[in-house]
Coordinates of C-alpha atoms and ligand atoms in Angstrom, one line a residue:
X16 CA 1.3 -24.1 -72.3
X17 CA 4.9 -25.3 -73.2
X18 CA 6.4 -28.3 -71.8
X19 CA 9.0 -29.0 -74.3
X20 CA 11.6 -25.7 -74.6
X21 CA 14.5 -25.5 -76.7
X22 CA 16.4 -23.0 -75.0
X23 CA 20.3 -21.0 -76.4
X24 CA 22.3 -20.6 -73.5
X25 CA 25.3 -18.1 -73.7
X26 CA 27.2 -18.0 -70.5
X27 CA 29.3 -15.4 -71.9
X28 CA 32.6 -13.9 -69.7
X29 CA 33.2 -12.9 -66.2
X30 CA 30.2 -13.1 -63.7
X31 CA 28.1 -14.6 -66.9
X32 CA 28.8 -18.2 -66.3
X33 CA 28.3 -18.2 -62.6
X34 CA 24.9 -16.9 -62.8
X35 CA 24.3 -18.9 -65.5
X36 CA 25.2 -22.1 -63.6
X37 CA 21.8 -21.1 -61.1
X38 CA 19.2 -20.8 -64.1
X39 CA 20.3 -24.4 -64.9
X40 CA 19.7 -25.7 -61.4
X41 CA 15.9 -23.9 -61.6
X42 CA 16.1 -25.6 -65.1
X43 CA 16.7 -29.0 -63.6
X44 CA 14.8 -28.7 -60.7
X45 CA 11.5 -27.3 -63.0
X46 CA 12.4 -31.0 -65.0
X47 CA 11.6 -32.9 -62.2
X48 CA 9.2 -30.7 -60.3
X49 CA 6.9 -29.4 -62.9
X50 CA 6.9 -31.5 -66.0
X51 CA 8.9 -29.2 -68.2
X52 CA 12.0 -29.8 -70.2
X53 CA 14.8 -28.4 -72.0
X54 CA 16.6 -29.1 -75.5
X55 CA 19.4 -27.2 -74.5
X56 CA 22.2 -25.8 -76.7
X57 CA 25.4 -23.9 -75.2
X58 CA 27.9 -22.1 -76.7
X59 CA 30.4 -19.2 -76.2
X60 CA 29.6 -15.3 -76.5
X61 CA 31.5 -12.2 -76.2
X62 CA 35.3 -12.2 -74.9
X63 CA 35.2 -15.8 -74.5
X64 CA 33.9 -16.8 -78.2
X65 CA 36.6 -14.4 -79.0
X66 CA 39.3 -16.7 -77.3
X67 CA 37.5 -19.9 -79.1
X68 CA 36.9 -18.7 -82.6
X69 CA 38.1 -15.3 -83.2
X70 CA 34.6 -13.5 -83.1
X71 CA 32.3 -12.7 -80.7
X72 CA 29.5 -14.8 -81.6
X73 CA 29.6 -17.6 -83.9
X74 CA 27.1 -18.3 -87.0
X75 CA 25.5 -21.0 -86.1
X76 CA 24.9 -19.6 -82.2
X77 CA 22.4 -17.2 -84.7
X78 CA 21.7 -19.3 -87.0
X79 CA 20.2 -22.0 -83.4
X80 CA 18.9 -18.3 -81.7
X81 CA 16.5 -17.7 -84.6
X82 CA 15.1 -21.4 -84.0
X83 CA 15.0 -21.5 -80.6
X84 CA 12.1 -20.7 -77.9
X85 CA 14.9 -18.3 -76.5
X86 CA 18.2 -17.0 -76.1
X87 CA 19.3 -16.9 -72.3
X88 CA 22.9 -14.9 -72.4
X89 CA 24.7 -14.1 -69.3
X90 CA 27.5 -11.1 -70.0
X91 CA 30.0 -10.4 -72.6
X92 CA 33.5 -8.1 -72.2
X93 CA 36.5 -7.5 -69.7
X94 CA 39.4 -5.9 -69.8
X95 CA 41.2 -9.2 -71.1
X96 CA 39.1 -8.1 -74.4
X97 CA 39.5 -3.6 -74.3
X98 CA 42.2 -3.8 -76.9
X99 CA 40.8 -6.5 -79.4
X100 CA 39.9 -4.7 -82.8
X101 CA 36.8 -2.5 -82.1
X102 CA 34.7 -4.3 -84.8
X103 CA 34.9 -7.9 -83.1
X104 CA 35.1 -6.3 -79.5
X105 CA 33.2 -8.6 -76.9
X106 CA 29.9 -6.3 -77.1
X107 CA 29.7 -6.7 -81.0
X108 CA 28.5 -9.8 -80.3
X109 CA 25.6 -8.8 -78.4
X110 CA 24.6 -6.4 -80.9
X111 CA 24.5 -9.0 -83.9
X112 CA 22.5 -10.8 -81.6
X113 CA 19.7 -8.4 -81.1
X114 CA 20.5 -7.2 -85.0
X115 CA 20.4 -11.0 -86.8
X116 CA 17.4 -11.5 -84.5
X117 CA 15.7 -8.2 -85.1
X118 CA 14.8 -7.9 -81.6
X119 CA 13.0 -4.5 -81.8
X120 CA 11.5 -4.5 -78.5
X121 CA 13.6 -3.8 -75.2
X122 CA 11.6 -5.1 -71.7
X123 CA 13.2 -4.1 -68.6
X124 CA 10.9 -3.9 -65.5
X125 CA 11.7 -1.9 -62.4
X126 CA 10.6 -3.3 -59.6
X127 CA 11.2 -2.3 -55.9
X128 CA 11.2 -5.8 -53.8
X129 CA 9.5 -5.0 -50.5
X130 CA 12.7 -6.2 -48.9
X131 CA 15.4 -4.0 -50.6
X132 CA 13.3 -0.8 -50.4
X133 CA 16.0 0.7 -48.6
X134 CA 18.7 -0.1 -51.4
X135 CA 16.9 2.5 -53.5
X136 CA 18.4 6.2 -53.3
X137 CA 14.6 7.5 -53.8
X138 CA 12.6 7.4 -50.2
X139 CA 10.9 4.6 -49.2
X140 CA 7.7 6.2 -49.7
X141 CA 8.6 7.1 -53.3
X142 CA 9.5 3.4 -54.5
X143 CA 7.5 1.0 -52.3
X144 CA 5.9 -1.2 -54.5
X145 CA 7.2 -0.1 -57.4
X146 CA 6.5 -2.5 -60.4
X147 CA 7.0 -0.9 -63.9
X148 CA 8.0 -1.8 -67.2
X149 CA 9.8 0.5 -70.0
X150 CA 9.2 -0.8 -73.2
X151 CA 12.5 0.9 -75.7
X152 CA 12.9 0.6 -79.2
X153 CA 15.9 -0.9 -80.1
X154 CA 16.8 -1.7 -83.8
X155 CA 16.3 2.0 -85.1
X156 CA 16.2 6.0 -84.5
X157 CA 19.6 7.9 -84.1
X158 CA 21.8 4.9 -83.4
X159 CA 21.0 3.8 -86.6
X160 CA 20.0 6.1 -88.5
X161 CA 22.0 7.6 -92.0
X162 CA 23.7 9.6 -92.9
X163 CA 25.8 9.6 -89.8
X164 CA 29.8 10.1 -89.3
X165 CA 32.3 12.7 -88.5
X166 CA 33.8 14.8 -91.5
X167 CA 36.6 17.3 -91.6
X168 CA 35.3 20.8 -93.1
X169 CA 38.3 21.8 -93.4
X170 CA 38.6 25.0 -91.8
X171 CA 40.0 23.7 -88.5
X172 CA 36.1 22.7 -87.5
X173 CA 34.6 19.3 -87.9
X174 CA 31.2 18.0 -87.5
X175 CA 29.4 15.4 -86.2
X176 CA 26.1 14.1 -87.2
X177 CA 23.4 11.3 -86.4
X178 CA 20.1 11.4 -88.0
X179 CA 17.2 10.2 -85.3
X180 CA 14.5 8.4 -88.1
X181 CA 11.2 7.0 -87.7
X182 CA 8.7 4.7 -89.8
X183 CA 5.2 4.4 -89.1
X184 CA 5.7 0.4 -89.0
X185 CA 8.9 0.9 -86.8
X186 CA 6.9 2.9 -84.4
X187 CA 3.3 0.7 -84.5
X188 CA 5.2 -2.5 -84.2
X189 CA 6.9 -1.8 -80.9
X190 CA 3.6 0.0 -79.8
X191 CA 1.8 -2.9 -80.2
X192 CA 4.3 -4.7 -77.6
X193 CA 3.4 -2.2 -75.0
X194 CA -0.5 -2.3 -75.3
X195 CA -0.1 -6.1 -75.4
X196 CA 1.9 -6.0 -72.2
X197 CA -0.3 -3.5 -70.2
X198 CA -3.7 -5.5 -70.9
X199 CA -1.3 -8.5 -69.0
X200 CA -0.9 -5.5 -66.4
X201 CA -2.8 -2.5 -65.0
X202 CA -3.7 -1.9 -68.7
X203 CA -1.9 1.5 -68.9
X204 CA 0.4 3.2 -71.2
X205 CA 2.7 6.1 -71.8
X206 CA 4.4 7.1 -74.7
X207 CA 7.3 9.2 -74.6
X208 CA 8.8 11.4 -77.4
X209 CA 9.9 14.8 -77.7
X210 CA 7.1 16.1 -80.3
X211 CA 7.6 19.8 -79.3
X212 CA 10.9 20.1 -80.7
X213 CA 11.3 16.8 -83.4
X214 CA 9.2 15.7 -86.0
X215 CA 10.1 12.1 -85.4
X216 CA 8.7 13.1 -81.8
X217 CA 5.8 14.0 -83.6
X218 CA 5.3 10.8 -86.0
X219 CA 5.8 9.1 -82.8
X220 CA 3.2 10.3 -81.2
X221 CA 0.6 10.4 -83.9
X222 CA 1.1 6.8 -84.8
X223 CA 0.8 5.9 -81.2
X224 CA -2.5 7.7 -81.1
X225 CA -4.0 6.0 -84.5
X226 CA -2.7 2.7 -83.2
X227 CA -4.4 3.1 -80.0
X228 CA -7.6 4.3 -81.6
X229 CA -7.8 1.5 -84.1
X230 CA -6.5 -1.7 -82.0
X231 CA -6.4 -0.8 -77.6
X232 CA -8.9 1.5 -77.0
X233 CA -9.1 -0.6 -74.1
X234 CA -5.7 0.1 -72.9
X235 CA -5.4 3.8 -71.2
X236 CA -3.2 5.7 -72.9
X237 CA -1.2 9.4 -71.9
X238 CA 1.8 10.6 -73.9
X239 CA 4.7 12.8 -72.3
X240 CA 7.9 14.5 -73.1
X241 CA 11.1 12.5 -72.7
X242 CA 12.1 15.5 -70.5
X243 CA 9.3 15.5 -68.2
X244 CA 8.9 11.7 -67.6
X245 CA 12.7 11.6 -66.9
X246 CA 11.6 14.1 -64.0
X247 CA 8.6 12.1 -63.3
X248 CA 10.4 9.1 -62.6
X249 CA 12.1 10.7 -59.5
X250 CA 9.1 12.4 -58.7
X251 CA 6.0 9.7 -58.4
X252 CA 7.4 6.9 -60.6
X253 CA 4.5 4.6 -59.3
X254 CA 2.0 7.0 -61.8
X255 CA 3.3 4.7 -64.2
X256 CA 2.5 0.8 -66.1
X257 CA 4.1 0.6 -69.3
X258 CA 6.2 3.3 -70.8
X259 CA 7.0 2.9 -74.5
X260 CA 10.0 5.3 -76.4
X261 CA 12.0 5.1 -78.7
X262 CA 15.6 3.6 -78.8
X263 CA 17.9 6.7 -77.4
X264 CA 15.1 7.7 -75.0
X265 CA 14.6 4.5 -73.8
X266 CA 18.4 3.9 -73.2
X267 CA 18.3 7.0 -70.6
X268 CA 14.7 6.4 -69.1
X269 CA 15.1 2.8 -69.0
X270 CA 18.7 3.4 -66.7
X271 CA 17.0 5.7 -64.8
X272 CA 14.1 3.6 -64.3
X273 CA 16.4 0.4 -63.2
X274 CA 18.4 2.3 -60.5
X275 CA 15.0 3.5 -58.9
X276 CA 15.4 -0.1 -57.3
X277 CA 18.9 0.5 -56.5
X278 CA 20.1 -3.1 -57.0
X279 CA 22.1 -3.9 -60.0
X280 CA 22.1 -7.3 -59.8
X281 CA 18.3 -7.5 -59.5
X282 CA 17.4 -6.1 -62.4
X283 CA 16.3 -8.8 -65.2
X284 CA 15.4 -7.6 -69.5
X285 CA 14.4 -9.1 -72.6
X286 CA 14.6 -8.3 -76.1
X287 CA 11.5 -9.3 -78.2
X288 CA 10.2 -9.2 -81.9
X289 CA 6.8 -10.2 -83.2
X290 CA 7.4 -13.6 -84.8
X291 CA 8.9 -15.3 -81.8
X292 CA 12.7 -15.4 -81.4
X293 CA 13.7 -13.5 -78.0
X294 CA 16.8 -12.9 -75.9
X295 CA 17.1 -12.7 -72.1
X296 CA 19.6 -11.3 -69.9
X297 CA 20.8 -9.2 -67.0
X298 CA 21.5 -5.4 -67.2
X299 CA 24.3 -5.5 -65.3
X300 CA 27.7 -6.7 -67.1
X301 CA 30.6 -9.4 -66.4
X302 CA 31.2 -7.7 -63.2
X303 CA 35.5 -8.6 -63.6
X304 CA 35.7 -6.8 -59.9
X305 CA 34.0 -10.0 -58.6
X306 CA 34.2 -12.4 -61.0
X307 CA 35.2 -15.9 -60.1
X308 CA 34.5 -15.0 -56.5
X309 CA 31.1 -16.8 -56.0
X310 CA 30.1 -13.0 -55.0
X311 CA 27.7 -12.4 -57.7
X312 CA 24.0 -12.1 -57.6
X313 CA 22.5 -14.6 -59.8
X314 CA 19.4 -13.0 -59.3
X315 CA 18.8 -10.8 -62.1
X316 CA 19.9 -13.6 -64.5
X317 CA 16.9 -15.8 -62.5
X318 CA 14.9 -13.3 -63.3
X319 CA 15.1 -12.9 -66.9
X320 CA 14.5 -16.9 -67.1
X321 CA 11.8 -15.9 -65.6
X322 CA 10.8 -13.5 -68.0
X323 CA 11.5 -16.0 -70.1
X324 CA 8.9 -18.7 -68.9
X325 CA 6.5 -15.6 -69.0
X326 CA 7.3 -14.2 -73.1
X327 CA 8.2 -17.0 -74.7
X328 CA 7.0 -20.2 -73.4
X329 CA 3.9 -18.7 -72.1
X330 CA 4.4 -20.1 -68.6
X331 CA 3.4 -17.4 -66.5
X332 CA 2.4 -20.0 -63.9
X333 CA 5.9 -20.7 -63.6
X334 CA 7.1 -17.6 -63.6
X335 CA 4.8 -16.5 -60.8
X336 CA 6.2 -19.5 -59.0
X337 CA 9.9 -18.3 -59.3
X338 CA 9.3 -14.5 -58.5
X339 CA 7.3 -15.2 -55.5
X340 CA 9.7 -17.8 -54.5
X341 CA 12.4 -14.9 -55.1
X342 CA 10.5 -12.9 -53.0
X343 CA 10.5 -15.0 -50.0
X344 CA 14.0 -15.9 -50.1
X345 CA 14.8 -11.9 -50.0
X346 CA 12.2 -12.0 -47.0
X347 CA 14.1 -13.9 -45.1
X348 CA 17.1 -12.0 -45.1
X349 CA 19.5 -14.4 -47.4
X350 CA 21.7 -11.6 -49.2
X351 CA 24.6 -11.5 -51.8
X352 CA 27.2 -9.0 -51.1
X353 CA 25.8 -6.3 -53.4
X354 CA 22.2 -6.0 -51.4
X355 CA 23.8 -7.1 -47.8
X356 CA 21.9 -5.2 -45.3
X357 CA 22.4 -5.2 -41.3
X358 CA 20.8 -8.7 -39.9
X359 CA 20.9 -10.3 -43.1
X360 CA 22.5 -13.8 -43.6
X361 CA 25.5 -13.4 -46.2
X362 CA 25.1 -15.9 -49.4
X363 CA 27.4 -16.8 -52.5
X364 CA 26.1 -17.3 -55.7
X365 CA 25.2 -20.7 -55.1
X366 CA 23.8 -20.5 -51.9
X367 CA 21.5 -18.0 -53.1
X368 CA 20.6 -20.1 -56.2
X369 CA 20.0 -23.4 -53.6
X370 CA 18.1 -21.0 -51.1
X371 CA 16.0 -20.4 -53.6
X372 CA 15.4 -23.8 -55.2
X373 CA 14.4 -24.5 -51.8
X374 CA 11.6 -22.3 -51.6
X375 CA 10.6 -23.1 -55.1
X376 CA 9.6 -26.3 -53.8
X377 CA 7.5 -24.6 -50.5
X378 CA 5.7 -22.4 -53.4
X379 CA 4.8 -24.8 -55.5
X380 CA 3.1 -27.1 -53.0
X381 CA 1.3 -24.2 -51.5
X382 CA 0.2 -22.8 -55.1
X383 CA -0.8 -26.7 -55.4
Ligands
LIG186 P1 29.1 -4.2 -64.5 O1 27.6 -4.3 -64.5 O2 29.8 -5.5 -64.9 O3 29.5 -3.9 -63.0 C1 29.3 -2.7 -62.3 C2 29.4 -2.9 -60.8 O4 28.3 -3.7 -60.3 C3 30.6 -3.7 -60.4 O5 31.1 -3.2 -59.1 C4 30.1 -5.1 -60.2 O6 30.9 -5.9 -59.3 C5 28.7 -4.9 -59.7 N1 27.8 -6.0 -60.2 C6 27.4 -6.2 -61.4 N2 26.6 -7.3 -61.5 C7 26.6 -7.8 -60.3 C8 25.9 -8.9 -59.7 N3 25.2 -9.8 -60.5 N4 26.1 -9.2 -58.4 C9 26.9 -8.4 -57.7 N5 27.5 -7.3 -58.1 C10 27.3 -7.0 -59.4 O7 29.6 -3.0 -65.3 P2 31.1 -2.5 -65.6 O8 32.0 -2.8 -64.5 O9 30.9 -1.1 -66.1 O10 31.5 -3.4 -66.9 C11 32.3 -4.6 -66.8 C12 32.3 -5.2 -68.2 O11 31.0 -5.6 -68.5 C13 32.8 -4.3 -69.3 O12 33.6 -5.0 -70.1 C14 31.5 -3.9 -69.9 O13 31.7 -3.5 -71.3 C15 30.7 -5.1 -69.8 N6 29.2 -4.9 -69.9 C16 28.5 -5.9 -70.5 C17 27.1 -5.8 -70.5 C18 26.4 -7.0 -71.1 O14 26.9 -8.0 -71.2 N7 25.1 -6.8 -71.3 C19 26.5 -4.7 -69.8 C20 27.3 -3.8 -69.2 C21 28.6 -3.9 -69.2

């Protein structure tokens, strides 16, 4: 169990720093409250490390990430930043990130809070309960993969092409994530290719078996088509745990997955590798429509600390403390514009971040 963390913090643009600005009151109150604390350093990302130094992340912000316990970044970009030169656009920043720290593994759970329920589009009886987690590949397959580009064939046609690629290590590494996350869950997995019609589908799927056979053959595991668990996940999406794909799959299913909940600024991720460095965040982005408003949700930016505590600091006490703690808060009807429901007491962002350290305190003495 960690008590000392040394922790990146990247506020980033828009909404980013205003969410940020609630992790760091859980942060101080876990200093006083539950003997942990932080070596924090903070720096700019994205549009705003584009005003400061010309680029959207510096060096040494990677050069600290790849040291640290973690990376906590809040959200890059804004129209201030559409026109900079595509190459250090506010986003590229984010990318080097997950690049430099070859953070192959995407986590982003799903999970339907008893109280929003009715924020999802699905029926309540569909998402109730809801609590899964869609592991995606994210440093290969066709967003990576060469040759790729658009040429001219000069006879008034052109063509485009990406090549979707595969390694056996690529695949098994990123498998071993996902049956290392479901024993910590209801010890199930599917794996989701498209081996009927691509051979990469196909590696993918007999790697995952071998894998499985030589290292979890305590973990259940099923494989699906992309196709199929994409329907799936409107049809019954409590069938699943842990769904592991690949990088372009995971991009859709992973979406799909997130909006079952309906909630956008509920919805924490992280972004993992196997020899420790990590990055946390929020799906959703700098929100300009809102920003500087005290509107946003800090939730989902709470949530990913949590994940944090959970990953990398291997505090799941902690993190159990802060979701439950979430949980009550959202049970008694405090509410950020974005999940405001009938009867429900308005917050801003900070008034959701103090309800909440509030209840921290009521969880902890109970869990006591
Ligand atoms: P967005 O996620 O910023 O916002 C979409 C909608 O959801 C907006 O109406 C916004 O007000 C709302 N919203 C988002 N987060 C919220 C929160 N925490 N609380 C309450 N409401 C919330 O997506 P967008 O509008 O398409 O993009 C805005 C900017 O963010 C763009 O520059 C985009 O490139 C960038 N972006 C960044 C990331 C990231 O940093 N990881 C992700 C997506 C988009």
């Amino acid at each position: 169990m960690k008590t000392n963390v040394s922790l990146v913090i990247l506020p980033g643009d828009g909404i980013g720093p205003e969410v940020m600005d609630e992790v760091k009151k859980i942060m101080g109150w876990l200093e006083k409250n539950a003997g942990l604390s932080f070596e924090i350093w903070e720096d700019h990302v994205g549009g705003a490390a584009i005003d400061a130094y010309g680029v959207p992340v510096s060096d040494e912000a990677i050069e600290r990430g790849k040291k640290a316990d973690a990376v906590m970044l809040g959200a890059v970009g804004g129209p201030k930043w559409d026109d900079v030169d595509y190459a250090i656009r506010p986003e590229a920043g984010l990318l080097r990130l997950r690049k430099d720290l070859n953070l192959f593994a995407n986590l982003r759970p799903a999970i339907v809070f008893d109280a929003l329920v009715d924020a999802s589009t699905l029926k309540r009886e569909v998402v109730q309960g809801l609590d899964i987690l869609i592991v995606r590949e994210l440093t290969g397959g066709v967003y990576f993969g060469e040759p790729r580009g658009i040429e001219d064939l000069g006879n008034g046609e052109r063509r485009g092409v990406n090549t979707q690629v595969y390694t056996t290590s690529e695949i098994r590494r990123v498998g071993r994530v996902a049956f290392d996350l479901a024993r910590k869950r209801r010890n199930r997995v599917c794996s989701c290719e498209k081996g009927n019609v691509m051979e990469s589908g196909r590696l993918w799927r007999e790697e995952m078996t071998a894998l499985h056979r030589e290292s979890f053959s305590d973990v259940e595991l099923t494989h699906m088509y992309a196709d199929n668990c994409a329907m799936q996940l409107l049809r019954n999406p409590r069938q699943f745990d842990v769904i592991v794909t690949d990088n372009l799959f995971g991009d859709i299913l992973s979406d799909e997955a997130s909006m079952l909940t309906g909630s956008l600024g509920m919805l924490p991720s992280a972004s993992l590798n196997d020899t420790g460095e990590a990055m946390y965040e929020p799906v959703h982005g700098s929100a300009p429509d809102i920003a500087g408003q005290g509107k946003a949700n800090p939730m989902a930016t709470i949530l990913s600390f949590s994940m944090a505590l959970r990953y990398s600091m291997n505090r799941g006490d902690l993190a159990d403390v802060i979701e439950t703690a979430a949980r009550n808060v959202l049970n008694a009807g405090v509410r950020t514009g974005d999940i405001m429901a009938e009867g429900c007491t308005l917050a801003s962002t900070s008034q959701m971040g103090d309800a909440l350290i509030k209840e921290l305190g009521q969880v902890l003495a109970k869990a006591a």
